[in-house]
Tab-separated table of C-alpha atoms and ligand atoms in Angstrom:
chain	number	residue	atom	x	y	z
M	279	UNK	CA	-26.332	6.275	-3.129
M	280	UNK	CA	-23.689	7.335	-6.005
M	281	UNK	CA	-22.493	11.027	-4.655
M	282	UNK	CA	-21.423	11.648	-1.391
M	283	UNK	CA	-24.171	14.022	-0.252
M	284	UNK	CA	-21.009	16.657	0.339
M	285	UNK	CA	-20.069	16.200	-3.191
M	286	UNK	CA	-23.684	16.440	-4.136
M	287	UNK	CA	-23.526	20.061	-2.319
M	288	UNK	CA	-20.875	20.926	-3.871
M	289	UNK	CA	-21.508	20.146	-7.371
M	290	UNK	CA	-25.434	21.880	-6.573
M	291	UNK	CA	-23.313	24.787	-5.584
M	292	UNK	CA	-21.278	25.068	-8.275
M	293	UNK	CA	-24.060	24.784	-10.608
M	294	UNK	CA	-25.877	27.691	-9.562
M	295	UNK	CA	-23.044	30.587	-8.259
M	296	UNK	CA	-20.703	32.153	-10.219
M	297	UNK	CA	-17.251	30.801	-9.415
M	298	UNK	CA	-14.091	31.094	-11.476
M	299	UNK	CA	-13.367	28.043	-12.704
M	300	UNK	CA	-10.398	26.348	-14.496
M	301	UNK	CA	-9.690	28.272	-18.014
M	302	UNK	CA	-10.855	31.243	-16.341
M	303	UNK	CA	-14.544	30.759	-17.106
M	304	UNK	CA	-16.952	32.775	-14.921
M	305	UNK	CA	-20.691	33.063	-15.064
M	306	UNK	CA	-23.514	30.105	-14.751
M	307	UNK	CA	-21.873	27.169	-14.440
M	308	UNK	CA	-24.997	25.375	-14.914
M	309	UNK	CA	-24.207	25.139	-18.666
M	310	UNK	CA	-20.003	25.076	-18.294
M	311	UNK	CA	-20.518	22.214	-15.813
M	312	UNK	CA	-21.719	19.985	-18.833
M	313	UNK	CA	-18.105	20.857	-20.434
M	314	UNK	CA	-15.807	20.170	-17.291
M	315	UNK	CA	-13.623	17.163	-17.382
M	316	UNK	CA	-15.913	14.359	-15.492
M	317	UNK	CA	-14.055	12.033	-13.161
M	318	UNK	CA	-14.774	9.132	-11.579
M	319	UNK	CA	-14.005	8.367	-8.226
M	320	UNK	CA	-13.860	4.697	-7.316
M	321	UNK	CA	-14.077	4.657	-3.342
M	322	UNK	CA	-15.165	7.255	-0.476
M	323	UNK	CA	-12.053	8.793	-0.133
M	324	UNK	CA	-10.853	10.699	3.167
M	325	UNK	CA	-12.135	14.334	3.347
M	326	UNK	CA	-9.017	16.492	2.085
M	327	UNK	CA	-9.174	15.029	-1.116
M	328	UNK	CA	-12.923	15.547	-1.653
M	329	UNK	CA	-12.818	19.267	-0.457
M	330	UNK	CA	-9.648	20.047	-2.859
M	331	UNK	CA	-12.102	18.309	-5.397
M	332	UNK	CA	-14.823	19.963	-4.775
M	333	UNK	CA	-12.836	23.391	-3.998
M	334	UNK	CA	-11.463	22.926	-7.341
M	335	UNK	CA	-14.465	23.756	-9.331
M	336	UNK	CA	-12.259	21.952	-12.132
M	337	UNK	CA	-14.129	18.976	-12.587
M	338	UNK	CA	-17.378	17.112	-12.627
M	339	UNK	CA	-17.295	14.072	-10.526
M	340	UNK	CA	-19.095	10.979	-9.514
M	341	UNK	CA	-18.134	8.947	-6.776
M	342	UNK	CA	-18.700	5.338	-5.031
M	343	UNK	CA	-20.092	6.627	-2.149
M	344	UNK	CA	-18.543	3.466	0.285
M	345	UNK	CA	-15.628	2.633	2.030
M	346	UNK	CA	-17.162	-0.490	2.907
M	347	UNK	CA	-17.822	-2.237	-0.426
M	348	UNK	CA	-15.326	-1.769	-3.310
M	349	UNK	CA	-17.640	-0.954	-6.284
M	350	UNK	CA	-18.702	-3.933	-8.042
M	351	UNK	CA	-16.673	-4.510	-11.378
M	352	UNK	CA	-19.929	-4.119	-13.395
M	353	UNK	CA	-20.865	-1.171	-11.924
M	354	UNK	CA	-17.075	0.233	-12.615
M	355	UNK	CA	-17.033	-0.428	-16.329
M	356	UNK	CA	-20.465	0.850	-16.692
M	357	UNK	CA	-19.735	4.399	-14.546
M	358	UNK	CA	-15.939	4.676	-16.439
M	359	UNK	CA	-17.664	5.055	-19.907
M	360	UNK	CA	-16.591	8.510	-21.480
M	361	UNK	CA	-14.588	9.916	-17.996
M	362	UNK	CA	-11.773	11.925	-18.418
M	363	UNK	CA	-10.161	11.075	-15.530
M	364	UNK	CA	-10.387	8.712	-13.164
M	365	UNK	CA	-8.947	8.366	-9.489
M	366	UNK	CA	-9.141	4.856	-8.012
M	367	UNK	CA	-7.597	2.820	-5.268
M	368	UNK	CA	-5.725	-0.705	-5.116
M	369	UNK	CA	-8.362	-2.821	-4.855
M	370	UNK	CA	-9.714	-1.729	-8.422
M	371	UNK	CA	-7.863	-3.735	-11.779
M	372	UNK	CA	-7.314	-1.068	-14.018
M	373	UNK	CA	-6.714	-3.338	-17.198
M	374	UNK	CA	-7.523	-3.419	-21.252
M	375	UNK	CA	-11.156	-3.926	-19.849
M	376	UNK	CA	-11.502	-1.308	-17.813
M	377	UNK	CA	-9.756	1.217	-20.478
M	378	UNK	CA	-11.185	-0.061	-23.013
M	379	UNK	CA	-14.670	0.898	-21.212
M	380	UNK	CA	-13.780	4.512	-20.379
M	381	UNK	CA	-12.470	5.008	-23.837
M	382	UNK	CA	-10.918	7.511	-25.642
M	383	UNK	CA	-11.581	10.462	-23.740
M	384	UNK	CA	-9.790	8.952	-20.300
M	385	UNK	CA	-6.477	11.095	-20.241
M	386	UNK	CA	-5.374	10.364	-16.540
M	387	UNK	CA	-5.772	8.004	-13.774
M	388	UNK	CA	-4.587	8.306	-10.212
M	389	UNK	CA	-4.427	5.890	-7.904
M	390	UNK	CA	-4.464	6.552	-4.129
M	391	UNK	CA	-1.510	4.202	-3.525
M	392	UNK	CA	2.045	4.128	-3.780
M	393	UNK	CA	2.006	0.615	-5.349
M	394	UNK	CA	0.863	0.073	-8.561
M	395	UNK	CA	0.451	-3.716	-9.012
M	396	UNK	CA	-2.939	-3.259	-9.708
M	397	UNK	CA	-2.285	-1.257	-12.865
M	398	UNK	CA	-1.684	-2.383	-16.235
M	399	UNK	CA	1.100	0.180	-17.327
M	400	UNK	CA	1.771	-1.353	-20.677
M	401	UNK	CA	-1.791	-0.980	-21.669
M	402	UNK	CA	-1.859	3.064	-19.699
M	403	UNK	CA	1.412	3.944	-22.106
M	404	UNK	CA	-0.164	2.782	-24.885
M	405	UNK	CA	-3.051	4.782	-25.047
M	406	UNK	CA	-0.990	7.639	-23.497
M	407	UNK	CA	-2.716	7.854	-20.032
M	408	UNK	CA	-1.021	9.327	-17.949
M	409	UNK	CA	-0.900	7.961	-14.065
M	410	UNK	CA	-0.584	9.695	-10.586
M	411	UNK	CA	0.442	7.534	-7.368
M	412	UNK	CA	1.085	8.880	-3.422
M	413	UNK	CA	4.454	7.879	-2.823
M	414	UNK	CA	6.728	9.881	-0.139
M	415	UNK	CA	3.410	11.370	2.390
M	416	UNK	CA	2.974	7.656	3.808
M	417	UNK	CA	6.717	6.755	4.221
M	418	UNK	CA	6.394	7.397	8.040
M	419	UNK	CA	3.347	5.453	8.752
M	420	UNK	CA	4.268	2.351	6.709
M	421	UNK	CA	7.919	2.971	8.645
M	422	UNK	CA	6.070	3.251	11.738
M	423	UNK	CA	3.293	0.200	11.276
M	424	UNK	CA	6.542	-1.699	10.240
M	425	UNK	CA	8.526	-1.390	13.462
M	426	UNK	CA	5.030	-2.164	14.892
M	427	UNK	CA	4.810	-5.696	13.347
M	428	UNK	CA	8.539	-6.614	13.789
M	429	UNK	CA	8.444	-6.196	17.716
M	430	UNK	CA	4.476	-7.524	17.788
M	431	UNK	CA	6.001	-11.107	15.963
M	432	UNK	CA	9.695	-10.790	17.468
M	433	UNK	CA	8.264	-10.436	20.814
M	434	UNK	CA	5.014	-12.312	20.233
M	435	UNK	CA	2.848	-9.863	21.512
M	436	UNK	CA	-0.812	-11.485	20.215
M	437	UNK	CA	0.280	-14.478	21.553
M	438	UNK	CA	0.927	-13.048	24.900
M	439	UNK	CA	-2.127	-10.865	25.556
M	440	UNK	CA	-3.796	-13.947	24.511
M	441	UNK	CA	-2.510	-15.598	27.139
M	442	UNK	CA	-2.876	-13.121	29.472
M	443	UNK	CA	-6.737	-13.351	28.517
M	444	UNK	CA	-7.687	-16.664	28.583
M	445	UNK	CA	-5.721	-18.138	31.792
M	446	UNK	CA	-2.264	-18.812	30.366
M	447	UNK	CA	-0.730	-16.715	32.899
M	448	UNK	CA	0.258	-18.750	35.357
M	449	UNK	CA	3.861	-18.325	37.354
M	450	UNK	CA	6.712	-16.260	36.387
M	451	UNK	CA	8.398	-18.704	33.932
M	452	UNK	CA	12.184	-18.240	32.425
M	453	UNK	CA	11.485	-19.130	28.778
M	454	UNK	CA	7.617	-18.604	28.777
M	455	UNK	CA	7.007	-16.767	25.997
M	456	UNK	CA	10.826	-15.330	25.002
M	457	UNK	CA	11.604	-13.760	21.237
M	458	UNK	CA	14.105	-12.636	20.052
M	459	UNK	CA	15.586	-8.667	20.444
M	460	UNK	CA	16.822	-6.422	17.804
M	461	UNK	CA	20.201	-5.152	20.023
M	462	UNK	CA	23.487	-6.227	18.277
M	463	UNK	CA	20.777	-8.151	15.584
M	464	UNK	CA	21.109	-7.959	11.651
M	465	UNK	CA	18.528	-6.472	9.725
M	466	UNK	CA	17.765	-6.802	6.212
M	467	UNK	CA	16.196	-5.166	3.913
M	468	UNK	CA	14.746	-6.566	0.679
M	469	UNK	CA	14.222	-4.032	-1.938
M	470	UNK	CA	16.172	-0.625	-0.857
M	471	UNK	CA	13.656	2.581	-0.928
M	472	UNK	CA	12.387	5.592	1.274
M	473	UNK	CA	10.386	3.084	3.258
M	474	UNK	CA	13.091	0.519	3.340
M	475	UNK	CA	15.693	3.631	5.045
M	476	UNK	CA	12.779	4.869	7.188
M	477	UNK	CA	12.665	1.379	8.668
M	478	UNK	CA	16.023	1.362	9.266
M	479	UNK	CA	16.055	5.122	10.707
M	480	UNK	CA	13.555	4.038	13.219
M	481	UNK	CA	15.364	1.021	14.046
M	482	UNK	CA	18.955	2.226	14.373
M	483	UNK	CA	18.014	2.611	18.175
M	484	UNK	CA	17.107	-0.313	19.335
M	485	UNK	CA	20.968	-0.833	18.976
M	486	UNK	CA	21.087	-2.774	15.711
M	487	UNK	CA	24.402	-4.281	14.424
M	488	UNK	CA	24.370	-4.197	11.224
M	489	UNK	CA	22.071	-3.332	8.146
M	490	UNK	CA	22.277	-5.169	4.807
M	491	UNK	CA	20.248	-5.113	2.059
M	492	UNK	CA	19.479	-6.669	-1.405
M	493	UNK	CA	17.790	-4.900	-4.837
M	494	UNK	CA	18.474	-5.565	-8.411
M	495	UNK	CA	21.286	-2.960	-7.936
M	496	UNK	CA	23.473	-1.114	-5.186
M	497	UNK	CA	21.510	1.805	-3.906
M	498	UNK	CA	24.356	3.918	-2.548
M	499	UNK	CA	23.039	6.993	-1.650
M	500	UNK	CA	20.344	5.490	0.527
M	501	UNK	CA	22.386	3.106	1.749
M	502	UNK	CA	24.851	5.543	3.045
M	503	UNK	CA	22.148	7.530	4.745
M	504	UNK	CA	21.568	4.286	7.393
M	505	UNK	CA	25.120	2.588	7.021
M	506	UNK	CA	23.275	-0.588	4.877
M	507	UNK	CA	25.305	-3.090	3.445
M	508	UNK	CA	24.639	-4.544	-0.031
M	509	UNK	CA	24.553	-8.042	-0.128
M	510	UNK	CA	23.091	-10.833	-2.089
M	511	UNK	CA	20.216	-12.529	-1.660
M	512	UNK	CA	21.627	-15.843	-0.577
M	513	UNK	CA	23.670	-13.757	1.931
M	514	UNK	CA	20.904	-11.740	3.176
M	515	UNK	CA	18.851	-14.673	3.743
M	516	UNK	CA	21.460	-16.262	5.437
M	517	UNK	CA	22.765	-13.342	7.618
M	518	UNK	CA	19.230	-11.658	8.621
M	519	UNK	CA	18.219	-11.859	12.141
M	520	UNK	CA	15.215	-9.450	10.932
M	521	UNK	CA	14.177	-9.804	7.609
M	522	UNK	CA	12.102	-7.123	5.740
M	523	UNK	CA	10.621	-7.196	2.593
M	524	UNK	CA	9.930	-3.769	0.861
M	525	UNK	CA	10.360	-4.472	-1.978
M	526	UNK	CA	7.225	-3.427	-4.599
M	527	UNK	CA	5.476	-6.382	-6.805
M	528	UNK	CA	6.566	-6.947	-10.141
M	529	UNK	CA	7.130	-10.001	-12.249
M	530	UNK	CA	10.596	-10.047	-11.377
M	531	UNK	CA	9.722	-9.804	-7.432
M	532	UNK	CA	6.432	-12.176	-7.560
M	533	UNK	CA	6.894	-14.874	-5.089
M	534	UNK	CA	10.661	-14.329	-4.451
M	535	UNK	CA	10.443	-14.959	-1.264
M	536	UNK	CA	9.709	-18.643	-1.312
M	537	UNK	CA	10.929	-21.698	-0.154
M	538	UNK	CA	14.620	-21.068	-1.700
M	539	UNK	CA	14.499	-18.063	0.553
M	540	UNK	CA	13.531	-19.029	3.799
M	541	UNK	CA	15.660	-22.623	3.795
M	542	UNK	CA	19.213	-19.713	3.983
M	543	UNK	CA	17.225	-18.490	6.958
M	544	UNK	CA	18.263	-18.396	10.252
M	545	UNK	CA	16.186	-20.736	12.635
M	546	UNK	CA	15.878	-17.874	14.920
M	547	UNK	CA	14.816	-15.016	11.925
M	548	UNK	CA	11.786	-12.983	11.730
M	549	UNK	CA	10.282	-12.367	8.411
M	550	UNK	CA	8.403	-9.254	7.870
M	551	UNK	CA	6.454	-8.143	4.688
M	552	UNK	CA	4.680	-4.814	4.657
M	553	UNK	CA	4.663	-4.485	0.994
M	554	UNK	CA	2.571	-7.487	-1.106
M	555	UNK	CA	1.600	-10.333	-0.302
M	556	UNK	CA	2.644	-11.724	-3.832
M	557	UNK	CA	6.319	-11.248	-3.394
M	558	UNK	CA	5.541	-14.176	-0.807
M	559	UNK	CA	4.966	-17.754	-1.452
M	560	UNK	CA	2.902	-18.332	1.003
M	561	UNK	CA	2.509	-22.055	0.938
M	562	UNK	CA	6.695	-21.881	1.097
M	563	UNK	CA	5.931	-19.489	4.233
M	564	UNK	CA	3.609	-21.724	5.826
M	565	UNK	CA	5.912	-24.612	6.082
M	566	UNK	CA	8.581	-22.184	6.770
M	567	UNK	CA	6.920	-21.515	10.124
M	568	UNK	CA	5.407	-24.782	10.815
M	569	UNK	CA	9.135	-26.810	10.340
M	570	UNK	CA	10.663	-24.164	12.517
M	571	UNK	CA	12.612	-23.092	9.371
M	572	UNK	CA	12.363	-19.465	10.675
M	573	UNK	CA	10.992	-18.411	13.502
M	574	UNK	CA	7.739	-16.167	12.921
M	575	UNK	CA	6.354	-13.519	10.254
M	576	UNK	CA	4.283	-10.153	10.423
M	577	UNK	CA	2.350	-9.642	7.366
M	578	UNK	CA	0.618	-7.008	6.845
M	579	UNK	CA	-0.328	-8.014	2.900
M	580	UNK	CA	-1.279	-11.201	1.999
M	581	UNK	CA	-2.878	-12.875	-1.603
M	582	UNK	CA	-5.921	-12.804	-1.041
M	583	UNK	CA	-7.038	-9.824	0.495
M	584	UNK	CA	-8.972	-10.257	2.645
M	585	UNK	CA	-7.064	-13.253	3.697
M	586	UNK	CA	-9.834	-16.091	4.818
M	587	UNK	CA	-10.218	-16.945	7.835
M	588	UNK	CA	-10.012	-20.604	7.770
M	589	UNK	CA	-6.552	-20.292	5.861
M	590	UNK	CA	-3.456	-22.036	7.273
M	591	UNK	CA	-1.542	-19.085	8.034
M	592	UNK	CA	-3.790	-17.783	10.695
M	593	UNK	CA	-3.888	-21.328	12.510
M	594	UNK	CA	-0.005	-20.720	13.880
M	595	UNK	CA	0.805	-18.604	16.429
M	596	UNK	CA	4.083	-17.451	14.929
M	597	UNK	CA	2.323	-15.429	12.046
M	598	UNK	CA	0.784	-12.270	12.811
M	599	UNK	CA	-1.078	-11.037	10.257
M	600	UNK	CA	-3.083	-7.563	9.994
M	601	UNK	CA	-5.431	-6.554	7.735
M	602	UNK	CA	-3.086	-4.239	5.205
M	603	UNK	CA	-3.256	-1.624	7.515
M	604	UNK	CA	0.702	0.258	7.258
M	605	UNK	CA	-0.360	3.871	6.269
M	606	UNK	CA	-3.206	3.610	8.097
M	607	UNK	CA	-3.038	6.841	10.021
M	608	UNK	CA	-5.532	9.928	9.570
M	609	UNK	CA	-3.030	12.243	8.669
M	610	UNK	CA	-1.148	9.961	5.736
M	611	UNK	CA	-4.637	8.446	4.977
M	612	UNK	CA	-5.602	12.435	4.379
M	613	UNK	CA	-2.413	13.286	2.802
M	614	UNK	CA	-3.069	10.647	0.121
M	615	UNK	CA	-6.157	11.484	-0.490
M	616	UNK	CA	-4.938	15.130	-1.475
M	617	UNK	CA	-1.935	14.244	-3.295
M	618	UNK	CA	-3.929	12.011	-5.358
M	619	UNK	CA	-7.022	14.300	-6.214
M	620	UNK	CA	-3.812	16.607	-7.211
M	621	UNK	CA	-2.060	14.863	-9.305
M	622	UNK	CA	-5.753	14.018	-11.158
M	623	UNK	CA	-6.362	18.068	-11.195
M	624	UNK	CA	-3.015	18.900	-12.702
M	625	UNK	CA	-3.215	16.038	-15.312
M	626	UNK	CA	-6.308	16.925	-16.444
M	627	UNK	CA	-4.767	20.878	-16.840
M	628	UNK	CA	-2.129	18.883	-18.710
M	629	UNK	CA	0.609	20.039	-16.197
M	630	UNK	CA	3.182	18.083	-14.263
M	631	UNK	CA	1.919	16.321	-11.521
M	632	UNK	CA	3.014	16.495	-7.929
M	633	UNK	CA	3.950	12.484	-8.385
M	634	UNK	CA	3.656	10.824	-11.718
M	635	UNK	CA	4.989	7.311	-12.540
M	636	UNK	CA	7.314	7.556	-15.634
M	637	UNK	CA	5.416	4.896	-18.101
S	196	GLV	O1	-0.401	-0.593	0.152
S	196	GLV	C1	-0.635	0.571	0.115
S	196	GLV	C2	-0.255	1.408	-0.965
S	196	GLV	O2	0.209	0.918	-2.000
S	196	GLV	O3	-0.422	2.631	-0.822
């Protein structure tokens, strides 16, 4: 089925009462709908975005009716064909391809992320398409899944309910099953932004010593707000008890943390990516772990996604990996779904949006 059957209401509705609409149009929208903007929506997206969307009365809009199933490529270049907007998640390529099957008329794209990896920006500025992202409304979840993953690895949580489970548990042992504690630890941050402070925020209490950090340049004002150090990356490889990447995925960034990387590392270091799994050379990460180089990684992003099952990483019990899951909460889930349907309203009304990458 192509349109959610609430968006199907919706659009049924709007076609037969009289609503004001944008421009200030009133009267049987059964002919103006043919001359709203028509959008695509690439994914089921969480229900405050669809209502503002459908509130809106702005728009004409087809959506992939799944949260299951990305929609097939094919299907995408066919159902992009003459949009004027388009609002699509990470797991869609939005390349020379793609644009050059929407043509012309596509004016603005928003993407219900805060990375944009899977964008082609050069070819968006080109033809002057202008791009929305969420950035800022899942800070605290990503924060929050972060500290999550650091003491699930640090204190090797999976590997101790598993244990628990299957008949591991047998005396109270003194080293059974020890990790390593973030009091009077370093942490390091790679790639200083809002997440990277709201990491640190939320881990300032667990009596860290010291916070460093590493980017292509100082960041002083956020580094003042949680005491962070800048260092360089040789030192904060070599000084990081904790290590966390979040950092976003560019070509300068793509598979900087390899084996370089984690040969500085501390033995006794915990490496923690939340942001792409392409920063990450994950062959260099795999031996890493396996050679005792460092002493475990969360990952929360990996290349592929889905990771298969049968890959190497998921063989060692000092990687815990979850299924890209950091701002998945209701509320930032919902809150990204809004902020991305408006920023896709206001571009269309050629107006500032709410967030709008500077191409
Ligand atoms: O990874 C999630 C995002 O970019 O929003």
């Amino acid at each position: 089925m192509w349109c959610s059957r609430a968006a199907l209401c919706r659009l049924q509705r709007i076609a037969v009462t009289p609503v004001n609409i944008a421009g200030g149009l009133t009267g049987n929208n059964k002919r103006e709908i043919s001359t709203l903007p028509q959008v695509y929506v690439t994914r089921q997206i969480p229900p405050e975005g669809v209502k503002i969307l459908c509130d809106s009365g702005q728009v004409q809009f087809e959506l992939w009716d799944s949260d299951d199933v990305p929609v097939p490529r094919k299907k995408l270049l066919e159902k992009v064909k003459g949009v004027d907007g388009l609002l699509c998640v990470l797991t869609e390529k939005i390349d020379a391809e793609l644009l050059d099957a929407a043509g012309p008329k596509l004016k603005v794209l928003s993407t219900m992320s805060v990375g944009f990896d899977h964008l082609s920006l050069e070819e968006l500025k080109k033809r002057g398409i202008r791009v929305g992202y969420t950035p800022d409304v899942l800070t605290d979840a990503v924060a929050e899944l972060t500290v999550a993953l650091l003491l699930a690895t640090s204190r090797r949580l999976i590997e101790a309910t598993h244990e628990a489970k299957t008949g591991g548990w047998g005396t109270w042992r003194t080293l059974w099953l020890c990790g390593y504690e973030l009091a009077n630890s370093t942490v390091g941050i790679l790639g200083l932004g809002r997440i990277g402070v709201a990491i640190a925020d939320r881990l300032a209490p667990f009596k860290v010593k010291k916070f460093i950090y590493t980017d292509v340049a100082p960041r002083p004002e956020l580094a003042k707000a949680i005491n962070a150090e800048f260092v360089s990356m040789d030192e904060l490889a070599r000084e990081s008890d904790f290590l966390a990447v979040c950092c976003a995925l560019t070509p300068e960034t793509k598979e900087i943390c390899n084996k370089d990387l984690f040969s500085k590392m501390k033995n006794t270091s915990i490496f923690i990516n939340t942001s792409r799994g392409g920063v990450v050379n994950q062959e260099d990460l795999y031996t890493a772990l396996v050679t005792g180089q460092i002493a475990g990684a969360g990952l929360d992003v990996t290349v592929p996604e889905p990771l298969p099952t049968n890959h190497p990483l998921f063989t060692l019990k000092n990687c815990v990996i979850l299924p890209h899951i950091a701002s998945a909460t209701y509320t930032t889930r919902n809150a990204m779904s809004a902020l991305a349907v408006n920023n896709l309203l206001l571009g269309l009304r050629g107006k500032p949006m709410i967030k709008e990458l500077k191409l």
